[in-house]
Amino acid sequence: QVQLVESGGGLVQAGGSLRLSCAASGLTFSNYAMGWFRQAPGKERDIVATITWSGHVTYYADSVKGRFTISRDNAKNTVYLQMNSLKPEDTAVYYCAARRGRTYYIRAQEYDYWGQGTQVTVSS
């Protein structure tokens, strides 16, 4: 019954921006850390960013630090990923994930629930 539904992916030119959204249902959203992961063909699923239940602590992969911003709106059961200054190497399927806990989590195996993903393609 837990569902995470990503949206906002698409095709964008290098240097452009996209905002991804993940709408959660079937869980007490404010009790969960939320994360964004991405996976390119033939590569592992890697952390992009994560945020604690309070929204006060965030973590970013070095490759996106300074360009991406994760945020959450607990009243809307939604987590966002604002992606600016996009690069071709950002091209991947982006996944939303949820983990119950008081801190943030950066390993994919630590997460309890996953969305189906949304494709982001950045042209050079």
Short mmCIF file of N, CA and C in Angstrom, two decimals:
data_model
loop_
_atom_site.label_atom_id
_atom_site.label_comp_id
_atom_site.label_asym_id
_atom_site.label_seq_id
_atom_site.Cartn_x
_atom_site.Cartn_y
_atom_site.Cartn_z
N GLN A 1 0.81 -1.21 0.00
CA GLN A 1 0.00 0.00 0.00
C GLN A 1 0.85 1.26 0.00
N VAL A 2 2.11 1.13 0.40
CA VAL A 2 3.01 2.28 0.34
C VAL A 2 3.35 2.55 -1.12
N GLN A 3 3.21 3.78 -1.52
CA GLN A 3 3.52 4.18 -2.88
C GLN A 3 4.35 5.46 -2.88
N LEU A 4 5.38 5.46 -3.71
CA LEU A 4 6.17 6.64 -3.99
C LEU A 4 6.12 6.86 -5.49
N VAL A 5 5.67 8.02 -5.90
CA VAL A 5 5.47 8.30 -7.32
C VAL A 5 6.28 9.52 -7.71
N GLU A 6 7.28 9.30 -8.57
CA GLU A 6 8.12 10.39 -9.03
C GLU A 6 7.51 11.05 -10.26
N SER A 7 7.81 12.33 -10.42
CA SER A 7 7.40 13.06 -11.61
C SER A 7 8.38 14.20 -11.85
N GLY A 8 8.33 14.76 -13.03
CA GLY A 8 9.14 15.93 -13.35
C GLY A 8 10.34 15.67 -14.22
N GLY A 9 10.61 14.42 -14.55
CA GLY A 9 11.72 14.11 -15.43
C GLY A 9 11.44 14.53 -16.85
N GLY A 10 12.48 14.50 -17.67
CA GLY A 10 12.32 14.86 -19.06
C GLY A 10 13.65 15.12 -19.72
N LEU A 11 13.59 15.75 -20.88
CA LEU A 11 14.76 16.09 -21.66
C LEU A 11 15.10 17.56 -21.48
N VAL A 12 16.35 17.84 -21.20
CA VAL A 12 16.79 19.21 -21.00
C VAL A 12 18.20 19.37 -21.56
N GLN A 13 18.51 20.56 -22.02
CA GLN A 13 19.85 20.84 -22.51
C GLN A 13 20.81 21.06 -21.36
N ALA A 14 22.08 20.78 -21.61
CA ALA A 14 23.10 21.04 -20.61
C ALA A 14 23.02 22.49 -20.14
N GLY A 15 23.13 22.65 -18.83
CA GLY A 15 23.01 23.97 -18.23
C GLY A 15 21.61 24.32 -17.78
N GLY A 16 20.64 23.52 -18.18
CA GLY A 16 19.26 23.77 -17.81
C GLY A 16 18.90 23.22 -16.45
N SER A 17 17.61 23.30 -16.12
CA SER A 17 17.13 22.90 -14.81
C SER A 17 15.89 22.03 -14.92
N LEU A 18 15.71 21.18 -13.94
CA LEU A 18 14.50 20.39 -13.76
C LEU A 18 14.19 20.30 -12.28
N ARG A 19 12.92 20.14 -11.97
CA ARG A 19 12.50 19.92 -10.59
C ARG A 19 11.73 18.61 -10.53
N LEU A 20 12.26 17.65 -9.80
CA LEU A 20 11.61 16.38 -9.60
C LEU A 20 10.76 16.41 -8.33
N SER A 21 9.64 15.73 -8.37
CA SER A 21 8.78 15.59 -7.21
C SER A 21 8.53 14.12 -6.93
N CYS A 22 8.34 13.80 -5.67
CA CYS A 22 8.00 12.45 -5.24
C CYS A 22 6.87 12.55 -4.24
N ALA A 23 5.71 12.04 -4.62
CA ALA A 23 4.54 12.04 -3.76
C ALA A 23 4.42 10.70 -3.06
N ALA A 24 4.34 10.72 -1.74
CA ALA A 24 4.28 9.51 -0.94
C ALA A 24 2.88 9.30 -0.38
N SER A 25 2.49 8.05 -0.28
CA SER A 25 1.23 7.69 0.35
C SER A 25 1.38 6.35 1.05
N GLY A 26 0.52 6.09 2.03
CA GLY A 26 0.55 4.83 2.74
C GLY A 26 1.56 4.75 3.86
N LEU A 27 2.22 5.85 4.20
CA LEU A 27 3.15 5.89 5.31
C LEU A 27 3.03 7.21 6.05
N THR A 28 3.54 7.22 7.28
CA THR A 28 3.57 8.46 8.05
C THR A 28 4.81 9.23 7.60
N PHE A 29 4.60 10.11 6.66
CA PHE A 29 5.69 10.71 5.91
C PHE A 29 6.72 11.39 6.81
N SER A 30 6.26 12.08 7.85
CA SER A 30 7.17 12.84 8.69
C SER A 30 8.09 11.95 9.53
N ASN A 31 7.85 10.65 9.59
CA ASN A 31 8.71 9.73 10.33
C ASN A 31 9.84 9.15 9.48
N TYR A 32 9.91 9.53 8.22
CA TYR A 32 10.85 8.91 7.30
C TYR A 32 11.86 9.90 6.75
N ALA A 33 13.10 9.44 6.70
CA ALA A 33 14.08 10.10 5.87
C ALA A 33 13.76 9.79 4.42
N MET A 34 14.02 10.74 3.54
CA MET A 34 13.75 10.56 2.13
C MET A 34 15.03 10.74 1.33
N GLY A 35 15.15 9.98 0.27
CA GLY A 35 16.34 10.06 -0.55
C GLY A 35 16.03 10.06 -2.03
N TRP A 36 16.95 10.62 -2.79
CA TRP A 36 16.94 10.52 -4.24
C TRP A 36 18.17 9.75 -4.67
N PHE A 37 17.96 8.76 -5.52
CA PHE A 37 19.03 7.97 -6.11
C PHE A 37 18.92 8.06 -7.62
N ARG A 38 19.98 7.68 -8.30
CA ARG A 38 19.92 7.64 -9.75
C ARG A 38 20.72 6.46 -10.27
N GLN A 39 20.31 5.98 -11.44
CA GLN A 39 20.96 4.84 -12.05
C GLN A 39 21.00 5.00 -13.56
N ALA A 40 22.20 5.00 -14.11
CA ALA A 40 22.40 5.04 -15.54
C ALA A 40 22.55 3.61 -16.05
N PRO A 41 22.30 3.36 -17.35
CA PRO A 41 22.42 2.00 -17.88
C PRO A 41 23.80 1.41 -17.61
N GLY A 42 23.81 0.19 -17.08
CA GLY A 42 25.05 -0.50 -16.81
C GLY A 42 25.78 -0.05 -15.57
N LYS A 43 25.20 0.86 -14.80
CA LYS A 43 25.85 1.37 -13.61
C LYS A 43 25.01 1.07 -12.37
N GLU A 44 25.65 1.22 -11.21
CA GLU A 44 24.97 0.99 -9.95
C GLU A 44 24.04 2.15 -9.61
N ARG A 45 23.08 1.85 -8.75
CA ARG A 45 22.19 2.88 -8.24
C ARG A 45 22.90 3.64 -7.12
N ASP A 46 23.12 4.93 -7.32
CA ASP A 46 23.92 5.73 -6.42
C ASP A 46 23.10 6.84 -5.77
N ILE A 47 23.52 7.21 -4.57
CA ILE A 47 22.89 8.30 -3.85
C ILE A 47 23.07 9.61 -4.61
N VAL A 48 22.03 10.40 -4.64
CA VAL A 48 22.08 11.76 -5.14
C VAL A 48 21.99 12.73 -3.97
N ALA A 49 20.94 12.58 -3.16
CA ALA A 49 20.72 13.45 -2.01
C ALA A 49 19.75 12.78 -1.07
N THR A 50 19.81 13.16 0.20
CA THR A 50 18.86 12.65 1.17
C THR A 50 18.57 13.72 2.20
N ILE A 51 17.46 13.59 2.90
CA ILE A 51 17.01 14.59 3.85
C ILE A 51 16.35 13.90 5.03
N THR A 52 16.62 14.39 6.23
CA THR A 52 16.04 13.80 7.43
C THR A 52 14.56 14.13 7.55
N TRP A 53 13.91 13.46 8.49
CA TRP A 53 12.47 13.66 8.68
C TRP A 53 12.12 15.10 8.99
N SER A 54 13.03 15.80 9.70
CA SER A 54 12.78 17.19 10.09
C SER A 54 13.05 18.17 8.95
N GLY A 55 13.81 17.74 7.97
CA GLY A 55 14.24 18.63 6.90
C GLY A 55 15.43 19.48 7.25
N HIS A 56 15.97 19.33 8.46
CA HIS A 56 17.06 20.19 8.92
C HIS A 56 18.44 19.73 8.48
N VAL A 57 18.59 18.46 8.13
CA VAL A 57 19.88 17.92 7.75
C VAL A 57 19.76 17.28 6.38
N THR A 58 20.69 17.63 5.51
CA THR A 58 20.72 17.08 4.16
C THR A 58 22.11 16.55 3.84
N TYR A 59 22.16 15.67 2.86
CA TYR A 59 23.41 15.11 2.37
C TYR A 59 23.34 15.10 0.85
N TYR A 60 24.47 15.42 0.21
CA TYR A 60 24.56 15.41 -1.24
C TYR A 60 25.79 14.66 -1.70
N ALA A 61 25.64 13.92 -2.78
CA ALA A 61 26.79 13.34 -3.44
C ALA A 61 27.69 14.47 -3.94
N ASP A 62 29.00 14.22 -3.93
CA ASP A 62 29.94 15.25 -4.36
C ASP A 62 29.66 15.71 -5.79
N SER A 63 29.18 14.82 -6.62
CA SER A 63 28.96 15.14 -8.02
C SER A 63 27.83 16.14 -8.25
N VAL A 64 26.94 16.30 -7.27
CA VAL A 64 25.81 17.21 -7.44
C VAL A 64 25.83 18.37 -6.46
N LYS A 65 26.75 18.36 -5.53
CA LYS A 65 26.81 19.39 -4.50
C LYS A 65 26.96 20.77 -5.13
N GLY A 66 26.13 21.69 -4.69
CA GLY A 66 26.14 23.03 -5.23
C GLY A 66 25.24 23.23 -6.43
N ARG A 67 24.75 22.15 -7.02
CA ARG A 67 23.87 22.23 -8.18
C ARG A 67 22.45 21.75 -7.87
N PHE A 68 22.34 20.74 -7.01
CA PHE A 68 21.04 20.15 -6.68
C PHE A 68 20.64 20.54 -5.27
N THR A 69 19.34 20.62 -5.03
CA THR A 69 18.81 20.91 -3.71
C THR A 69 17.65 19.97 -3.42
N ILE A 70 17.73 19.27 -2.29
CA ILE A 70 16.63 18.42 -1.86
C ILE A 70 15.82 19.17 -0.80
N SER A 71 14.52 19.01 -0.84
CA SER A 71 13.65 19.62 0.15
C SER A 71 12.42 18.75 0.33
N ARG A 72 11.67 19.01 1.39
CA ARG A 72 10.45 18.24 1.62
C ARG A 72 9.38 19.12 2.19
N ASP A 73 8.15 18.75 1.92
CA ASP A 73 6.98 19.41 2.47
C ASP A 73 6.15 18.33 3.12
N ASN A 74 6.29 18.20 4.43
CA ASN A 74 5.61 17.12 5.14
C ASN A 74 4.08 17.27 5.10
N ALA A 75 3.60 18.49 5.00
CA ALA A 75 2.16 18.70 4.90
C ALA A 75 1.60 18.15 3.60
N LYS A 76 2.44 18.07 2.56
CA LYS A 76 2.02 17.56 1.26
C LYS A 76 2.54 16.15 0.99
N ASN A 77 3.25 15.56 1.94
CA ASN A 77 3.84 14.23 1.76
C ASN A 77 4.68 14.16 0.48
N THR A 78 5.48 15.18 0.26
CA THR A 78 6.21 15.29 -0.99
C THR A 78 7.65 15.70 -0.73
N VAL A 79 8.57 15.08 -1.46
CA VAL A 79 9.97 15.46 -1.45
C VAL A 79 10.34 15.92 -2.85
N TYR A 80 11.22 16.91 -2.93
CA TYR A 80 11.59 17.52 -4.19
C TYR A 80 13.09 17.42 -4.42
N LEU A 81 13.47 17.46 -5.67
CA LEU A 81 14.87 17.60 -6.04
C LEU A 81 14.96 18.66 -7.12
N GLN A 82 15.48 19.82 -6.75
CA GLN A 82 15.72 20.88 -7.71
C GLN A 82 17.10 20.67 -8.31
N MET A 83 17.17 20.54 -9.62
CA MET A 83 18.41 20.25 -10.32
C MET A 83 18.74 21.41 -11.24
N ASN A 84 19.83 22.08 -10.96
CA ASN A 84 20.29 23.20 -11.76
C ASN A 84 21.63 22.87 -12.40
N SER A 85 21.99 23.65 -13.41
CA SER A 85 23.27 23.48 -14.11
C SER A 85 23.49 22.03 -14.51
N LEU A 86 22.49 21.44 -15.12
CA LEU A 86 22.55 20.03 -15.45
C LEU A 86 23.63 19.73 -16.48
N LYS A 87 24.24 18.56 -16.31
CA LYS A 87 25.30 18.08 -17.17
C LYS A 87 24.89 16.77 -17.83
N PRO A 88 25.47 16.44 -18.99
CA PRO A 88 25.13 15.16 -19.62
C PRO A 88 25.33 13.96 -18.69
N GLU A 89 26.32 14.01 -17.82
CA GLU A 89 26.56 12.91 -16.90
C GLU A 89 25.49 12.76 -15.83
N ASP A 90 24.57 13.72 -15.74
CA ASP A 90 23.42 13.58 -14.85
C ASP A 90 22.32 12.70 -15.44
N THR A 91 22.46 12.34 -16.69
CA THR A 91 21.45 11.51 -17.35
C THR A 91 21.32 10.17 -16.65
N ALA A 92 20.11 9.84 -16.23
CA ALA A 92 19.86 8.60 -15.49
C ALA A 92 18.37 8.51 -15.20
N VAL A 93 17.97 7.35 -14.69
CA VAL A 93 16.66 7.23 -14.07
C VAL A 93 16.81 7.63 -12.61
N TYR A 94 15.97 8.53 -12.17
CA TYR A 94 16.02 9.03 -10.80
C TYR A 94 14.91 8.38 -9.98
N TYR A 95 15.29 7.87 -8.81
CA TYR A 95 14.38 7.15 -7.95
C TYR A 95 14.22 7.86 -6.61
N CYS A 96 13.01 7.89 -6.13
CA CYS A 96 12.70 8.35 -4.79
C CYS A 96 12.65 7.16 -3.85
N ALA A 97 13.13 7.33 -2.62
CA ALA A 97 13.15 6.25 -1.64
C ALA A 97 12.85 6.78 -0.25
N ALA A 98 12.33 5.91 0.62
CA ALA A 98 11.96 6.27 1.98
C ALA A 98 12.53 5.28 2.98
N ARG A 99 12.98 5.80 4.12
CA ARG A 99 13.54 4.99 5.19
C ARG A 99 13.11 5.57 6.53
N ARG A 100 12.48 4.75 7.38
CA ARG A 100 12.13 5.21 8.71
C ARG A 100 13.40 5.41 9.53
N GLY A 101 13.52 6.56 10.18
CA GLY A 101 14.68 6.81 11.01
C GLY A 101 14.86 8.26 11.35
N ARG A 102 15.77 8.51 12.28
CA ARG A 102 16.02 9.85 12.80
C ARG A 102 17.16 10.57 12.11
N THR A 103 17.87 9.88 11.24
CA THR A 103 19.00 10.47 10.55
C THR A 103 18.81 10.30 9.05
N TYR A 104 19.86 10.58 8.30
CA TYR A 104 19.82 10.34 6.86
C TYR A 104 20.58 9.07 6.54
N TYR A 105 20.32 8.52 5.37
CA TYR A 105 20.90 7.25 4.95
C TYR A 105 21.36 7.41 3.51
N ILE A 106 22.56 6.91 3.22
CA ILE A 106 23.15 7.11 1.90
C ILE A 106 23.32 5.82 1.11
N ARG A 107 23.03 4.69 1.70
CA ARG A 107 23.16 3.41 1.00
C ARG A 107 21.78 2.94 0.54
N ALA A 108 21.71 2.50 -0.70
CA ALA A 108 20.44 2.08 -1.26
C ALA A 108 19.80 0.95 -0.45
N GLN A 109 20.64 0.04 0.07
CA GLN A 109 20.10 -1.11 0.79
C GLN A 109 19.48 -0.73 2.13
N GLU A 110 19.68 0.50 2.59
CA GLU A 110 19.10 0.96 3.83
C GLU A 110 17.65 1.43 3.68
N TYR A 111 17.19 1.60 2.48
CA TYR A 111 15.88 2.17 2.24
C TYR A 111 14.81 1.10 2.14
N ASP A 112 13.64 1.42 2.65
CA ASP A 112 12.54 0.48 2.76
C ASP A 112 11.61 0.48 1.55
N TYR A 113 11.40 1.65 0.97
CA TYR A 113 10.42 1.79 -0.10
C TYR A 113 11.01 2.58 -1.25
N TRP A 114 10.58 2.24 -2.46
CA TRP A 114 11.11 2.84 -3.68
C TRP A 114 10.00 3.18 -4.65
N GLY A 115 10.20 4.28 -5.36
CA GLY A 115 9.34 4.60 -6.47
C GLY A 115 9.79 3.89 -7.73
N GLN A 116 9.06 4.10 -8.82
CA GLN A 116 9.36 3.45 -10.08
C GLN A 116 10.40 4.18 -10.92
N GLY A 117 10.69 5.40 -10.57
CA GLY A 117 11.71 6.16 -11.26
C GLY A 117 11.17 7.08 -12.33
N THR A 118 11.93 8.12 -12.62
CA THR A 118 11.61 9.04 -13.70
C THR A 118 12.88 9.35 -14.47
N GLN A 119 12.78 9.33 -15.79
CA GLN A 119 13.95 9.50 -16.64
C GLN A 119 14.33 10.96 -16.76
N VAL A 120 15.61 11.23 -16.57
CA VAL A 120 16.19 12.55 -16.81
C VAL A 120 17.26 12.39 -17.87
N THR A 121 17.13 13.12 -18.96
CA THR A 121 18.10 13.08 -20.04
C THR A 121 18.62 14.49 -20.29
N VAL A 122 19.93 14.64 -20.24
CA VAL A 122 20.56 15.94 -20.45
C VAL A 122 21.39 15.86 -21.72
N SER A 123 21.04 16.68 -22.70
CA SER A 123 21.74 16.67 -23.97
C SER A 123 22.93 17.63 -23.93
N SER A 124 23.97 17.29 -24.67
CA SER A 124 25.18 18.09 -24.69
C SER A 124 25.14 19.15 -25.77
#
